[in-house]
CSV table of C-alpha atoms in Angstrom, one decimal:
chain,number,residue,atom,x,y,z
D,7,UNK,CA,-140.8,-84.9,-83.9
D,8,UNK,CA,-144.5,-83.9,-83.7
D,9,UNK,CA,-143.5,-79.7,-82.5
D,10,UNK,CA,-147.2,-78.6,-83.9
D,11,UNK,CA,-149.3,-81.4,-83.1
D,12,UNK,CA,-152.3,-79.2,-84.8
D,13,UNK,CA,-150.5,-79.2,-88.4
D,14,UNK,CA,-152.0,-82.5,-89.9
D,15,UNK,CA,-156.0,-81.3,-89.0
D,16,UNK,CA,-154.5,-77.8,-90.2
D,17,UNK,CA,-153.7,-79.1,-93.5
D,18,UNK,CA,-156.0,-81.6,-93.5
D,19,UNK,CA,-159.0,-78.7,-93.6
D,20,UNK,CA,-157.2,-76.1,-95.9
D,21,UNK,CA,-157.1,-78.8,-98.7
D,22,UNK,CA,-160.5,-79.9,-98.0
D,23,UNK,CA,-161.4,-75.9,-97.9
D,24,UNK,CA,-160.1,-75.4,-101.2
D,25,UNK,CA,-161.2,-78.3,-102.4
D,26,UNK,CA,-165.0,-77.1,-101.6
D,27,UNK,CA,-163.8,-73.4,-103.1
D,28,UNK,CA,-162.5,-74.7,-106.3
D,29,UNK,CA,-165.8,-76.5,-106.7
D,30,UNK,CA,-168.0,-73.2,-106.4
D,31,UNK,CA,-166.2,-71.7,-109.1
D,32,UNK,CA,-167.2,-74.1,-111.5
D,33,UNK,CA,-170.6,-75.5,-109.9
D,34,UNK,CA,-174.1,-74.3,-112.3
D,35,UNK,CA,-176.8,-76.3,-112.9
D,36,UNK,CA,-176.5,-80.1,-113.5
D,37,UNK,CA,-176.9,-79.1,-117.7
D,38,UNK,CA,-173.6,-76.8,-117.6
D,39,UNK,CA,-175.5,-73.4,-117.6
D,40,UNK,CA,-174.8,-70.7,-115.4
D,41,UNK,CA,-171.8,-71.9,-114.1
D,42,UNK,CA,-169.2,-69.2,-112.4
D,43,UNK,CA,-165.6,-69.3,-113.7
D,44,UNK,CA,-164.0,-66.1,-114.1
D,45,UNK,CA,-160.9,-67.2,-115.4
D,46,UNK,CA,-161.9,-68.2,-118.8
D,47,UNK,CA,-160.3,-65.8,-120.8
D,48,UNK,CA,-163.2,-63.3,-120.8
D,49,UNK,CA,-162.0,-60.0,-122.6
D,50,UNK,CA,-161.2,-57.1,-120.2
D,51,UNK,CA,-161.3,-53.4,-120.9
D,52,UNK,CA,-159.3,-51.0,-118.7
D,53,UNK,CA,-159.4,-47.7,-116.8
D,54,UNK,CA,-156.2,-46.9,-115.5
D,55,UNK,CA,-156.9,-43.2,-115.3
D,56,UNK,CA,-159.5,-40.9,-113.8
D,57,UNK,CA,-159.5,-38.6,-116.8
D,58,UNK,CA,-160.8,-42.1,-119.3
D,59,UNK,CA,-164.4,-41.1,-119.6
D,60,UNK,CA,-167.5,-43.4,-120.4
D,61,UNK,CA,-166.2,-44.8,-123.8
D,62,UNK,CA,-163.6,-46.8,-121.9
D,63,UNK,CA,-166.3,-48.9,-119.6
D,64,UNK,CA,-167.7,-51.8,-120.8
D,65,UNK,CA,-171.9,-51.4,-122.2
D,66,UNK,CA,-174.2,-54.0,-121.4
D,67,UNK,CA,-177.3,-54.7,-123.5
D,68,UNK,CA,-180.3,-54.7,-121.2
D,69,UNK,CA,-181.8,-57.9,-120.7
D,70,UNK,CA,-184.6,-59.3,-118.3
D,71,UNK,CA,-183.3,-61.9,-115.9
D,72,UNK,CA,-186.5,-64.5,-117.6
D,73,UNK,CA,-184.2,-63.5,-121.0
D,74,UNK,CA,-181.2,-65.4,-119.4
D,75,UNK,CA,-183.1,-67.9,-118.0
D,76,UNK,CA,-184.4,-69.4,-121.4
D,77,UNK,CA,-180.8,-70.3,-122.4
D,78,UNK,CA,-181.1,-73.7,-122.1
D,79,UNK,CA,-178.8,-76.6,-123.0
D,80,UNK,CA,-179.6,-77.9,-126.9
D,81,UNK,CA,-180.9,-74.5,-127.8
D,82,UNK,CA,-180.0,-73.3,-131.6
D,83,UNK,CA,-177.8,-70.4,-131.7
D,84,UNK,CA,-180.4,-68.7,-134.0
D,85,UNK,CA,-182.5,-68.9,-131.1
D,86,UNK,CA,-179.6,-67.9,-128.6
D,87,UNK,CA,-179.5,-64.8,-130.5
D,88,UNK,CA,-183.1,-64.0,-130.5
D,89,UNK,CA,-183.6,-64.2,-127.1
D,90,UNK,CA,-180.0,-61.9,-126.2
D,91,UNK,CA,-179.3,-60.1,-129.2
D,92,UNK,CA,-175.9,-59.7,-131.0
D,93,UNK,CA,-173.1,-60.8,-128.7
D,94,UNK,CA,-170.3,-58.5,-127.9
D,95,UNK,CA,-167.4,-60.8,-128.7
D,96,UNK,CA,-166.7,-64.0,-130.8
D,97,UNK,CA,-163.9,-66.0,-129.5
D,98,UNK,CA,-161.3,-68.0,-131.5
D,99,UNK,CA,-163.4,-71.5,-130.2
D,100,UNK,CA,-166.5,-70.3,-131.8
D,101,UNK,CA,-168.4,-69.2,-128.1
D,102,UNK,CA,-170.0,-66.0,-128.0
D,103,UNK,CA,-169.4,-63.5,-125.3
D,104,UNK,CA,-172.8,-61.4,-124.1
D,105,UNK,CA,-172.6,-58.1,-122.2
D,106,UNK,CA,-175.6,-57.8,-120.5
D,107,UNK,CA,-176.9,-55.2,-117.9
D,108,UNK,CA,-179.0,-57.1,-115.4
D,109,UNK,CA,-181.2,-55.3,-113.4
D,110,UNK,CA,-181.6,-56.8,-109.7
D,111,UNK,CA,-183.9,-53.8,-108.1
D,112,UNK,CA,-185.1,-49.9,-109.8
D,113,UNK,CA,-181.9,-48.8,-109.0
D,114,UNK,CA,-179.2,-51.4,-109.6
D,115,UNK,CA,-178.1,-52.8,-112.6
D,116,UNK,CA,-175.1,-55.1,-113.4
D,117,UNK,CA,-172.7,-55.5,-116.1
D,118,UNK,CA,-172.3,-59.2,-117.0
D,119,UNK,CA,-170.0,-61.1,-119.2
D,120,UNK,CA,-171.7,-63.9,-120.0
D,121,UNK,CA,-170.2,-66.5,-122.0
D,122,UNK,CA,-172.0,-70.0,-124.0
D,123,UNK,CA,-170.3,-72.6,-125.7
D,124,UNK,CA,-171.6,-74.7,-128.3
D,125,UNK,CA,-171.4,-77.9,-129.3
D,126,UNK,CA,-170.7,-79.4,-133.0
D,127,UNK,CA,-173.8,-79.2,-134.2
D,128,UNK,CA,-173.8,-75.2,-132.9
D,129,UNK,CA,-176.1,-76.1,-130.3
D,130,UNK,CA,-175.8,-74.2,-126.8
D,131,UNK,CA,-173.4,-77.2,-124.6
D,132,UNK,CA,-172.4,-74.6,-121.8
D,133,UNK,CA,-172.8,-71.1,-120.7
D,134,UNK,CA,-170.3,-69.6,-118.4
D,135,UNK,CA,-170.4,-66.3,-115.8
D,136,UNK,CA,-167.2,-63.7,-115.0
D,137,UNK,CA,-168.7,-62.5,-111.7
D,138,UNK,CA,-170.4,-64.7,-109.1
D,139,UNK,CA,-172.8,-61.5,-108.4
D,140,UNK,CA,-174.2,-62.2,-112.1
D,141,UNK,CA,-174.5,-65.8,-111.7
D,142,UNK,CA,-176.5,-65.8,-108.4
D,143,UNK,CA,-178.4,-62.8,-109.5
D,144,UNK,CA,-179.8,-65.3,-112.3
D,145,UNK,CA,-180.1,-68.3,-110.0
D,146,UNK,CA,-182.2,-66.5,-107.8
D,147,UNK,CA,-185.0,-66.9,-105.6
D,148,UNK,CA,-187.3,-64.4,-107.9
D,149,UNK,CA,-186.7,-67.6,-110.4
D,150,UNK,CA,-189.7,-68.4,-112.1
């Protein structure tokens, strides 16, 4: 009863396709920084019409991309803090939620959520992206 002889290797690669996607969503460094998951319950703000002005888009606090990159795994929040300024958001589960305006040329700068996790001892465990743009601005090869 084999009418599409193709459908097994069909379905065989869609599940190992999606297998390999669902992995880049979560993938970061081996520590759990930087990784990309945009469905973690990020807070959203929304425009719906042309007439919102500016007050309706989301700031970010400008930060060098070396800033981000010294959020390391173990770090106190104190130190967290000192190195990206007040976060935007607290959530619920005690993680903090940074808007940050990266720079990647002169010209073009991106609004990142960033959000990090801690651990019980309110040490940085995790740090998570909204947009993949953000997270490979950070991982990339400028990195110093």
């Amino acid at each position: 009863m084999a009418q599409f002889p193709f459908t097994r290797g069909a379905l065989t690669a869609l599940t190992l396709s999606l297998a390999l996607l669902s992995g880049c969503v979560t993938t970061g460094t081996p520590d759990g920084i930087n990784i990309l998951d945009p469905g973690r319950d990020f807070t959203r703000v929304w425009r719906d019409y042309p007439d919102m002005d500016q007050r309706f888009s989301r700031p970010g606090r400008p930060v060098t991309l070396a800033q981000v990159r010294g959020v390391e795994r173990g770090q106190d929040r104190a130190a967290l803090l000192r190195n990206l300024g007040q976060p935007a958001f607290q959530h619920e589960d005690g993680s903090l939620e940074f808007h940050l305006a990266l720079t990647g040329g002169p010209r073009d700068r991106l609004i990142c959520q960033y959000r990090v996790y801690f651990d019980a001892d309110n040490r940085v465990w995790s740090s998570v992206w909204r947009r993949a743009q953000c997270a490979e601005l950070v991982a990339g090869a400028g990195r110093a």
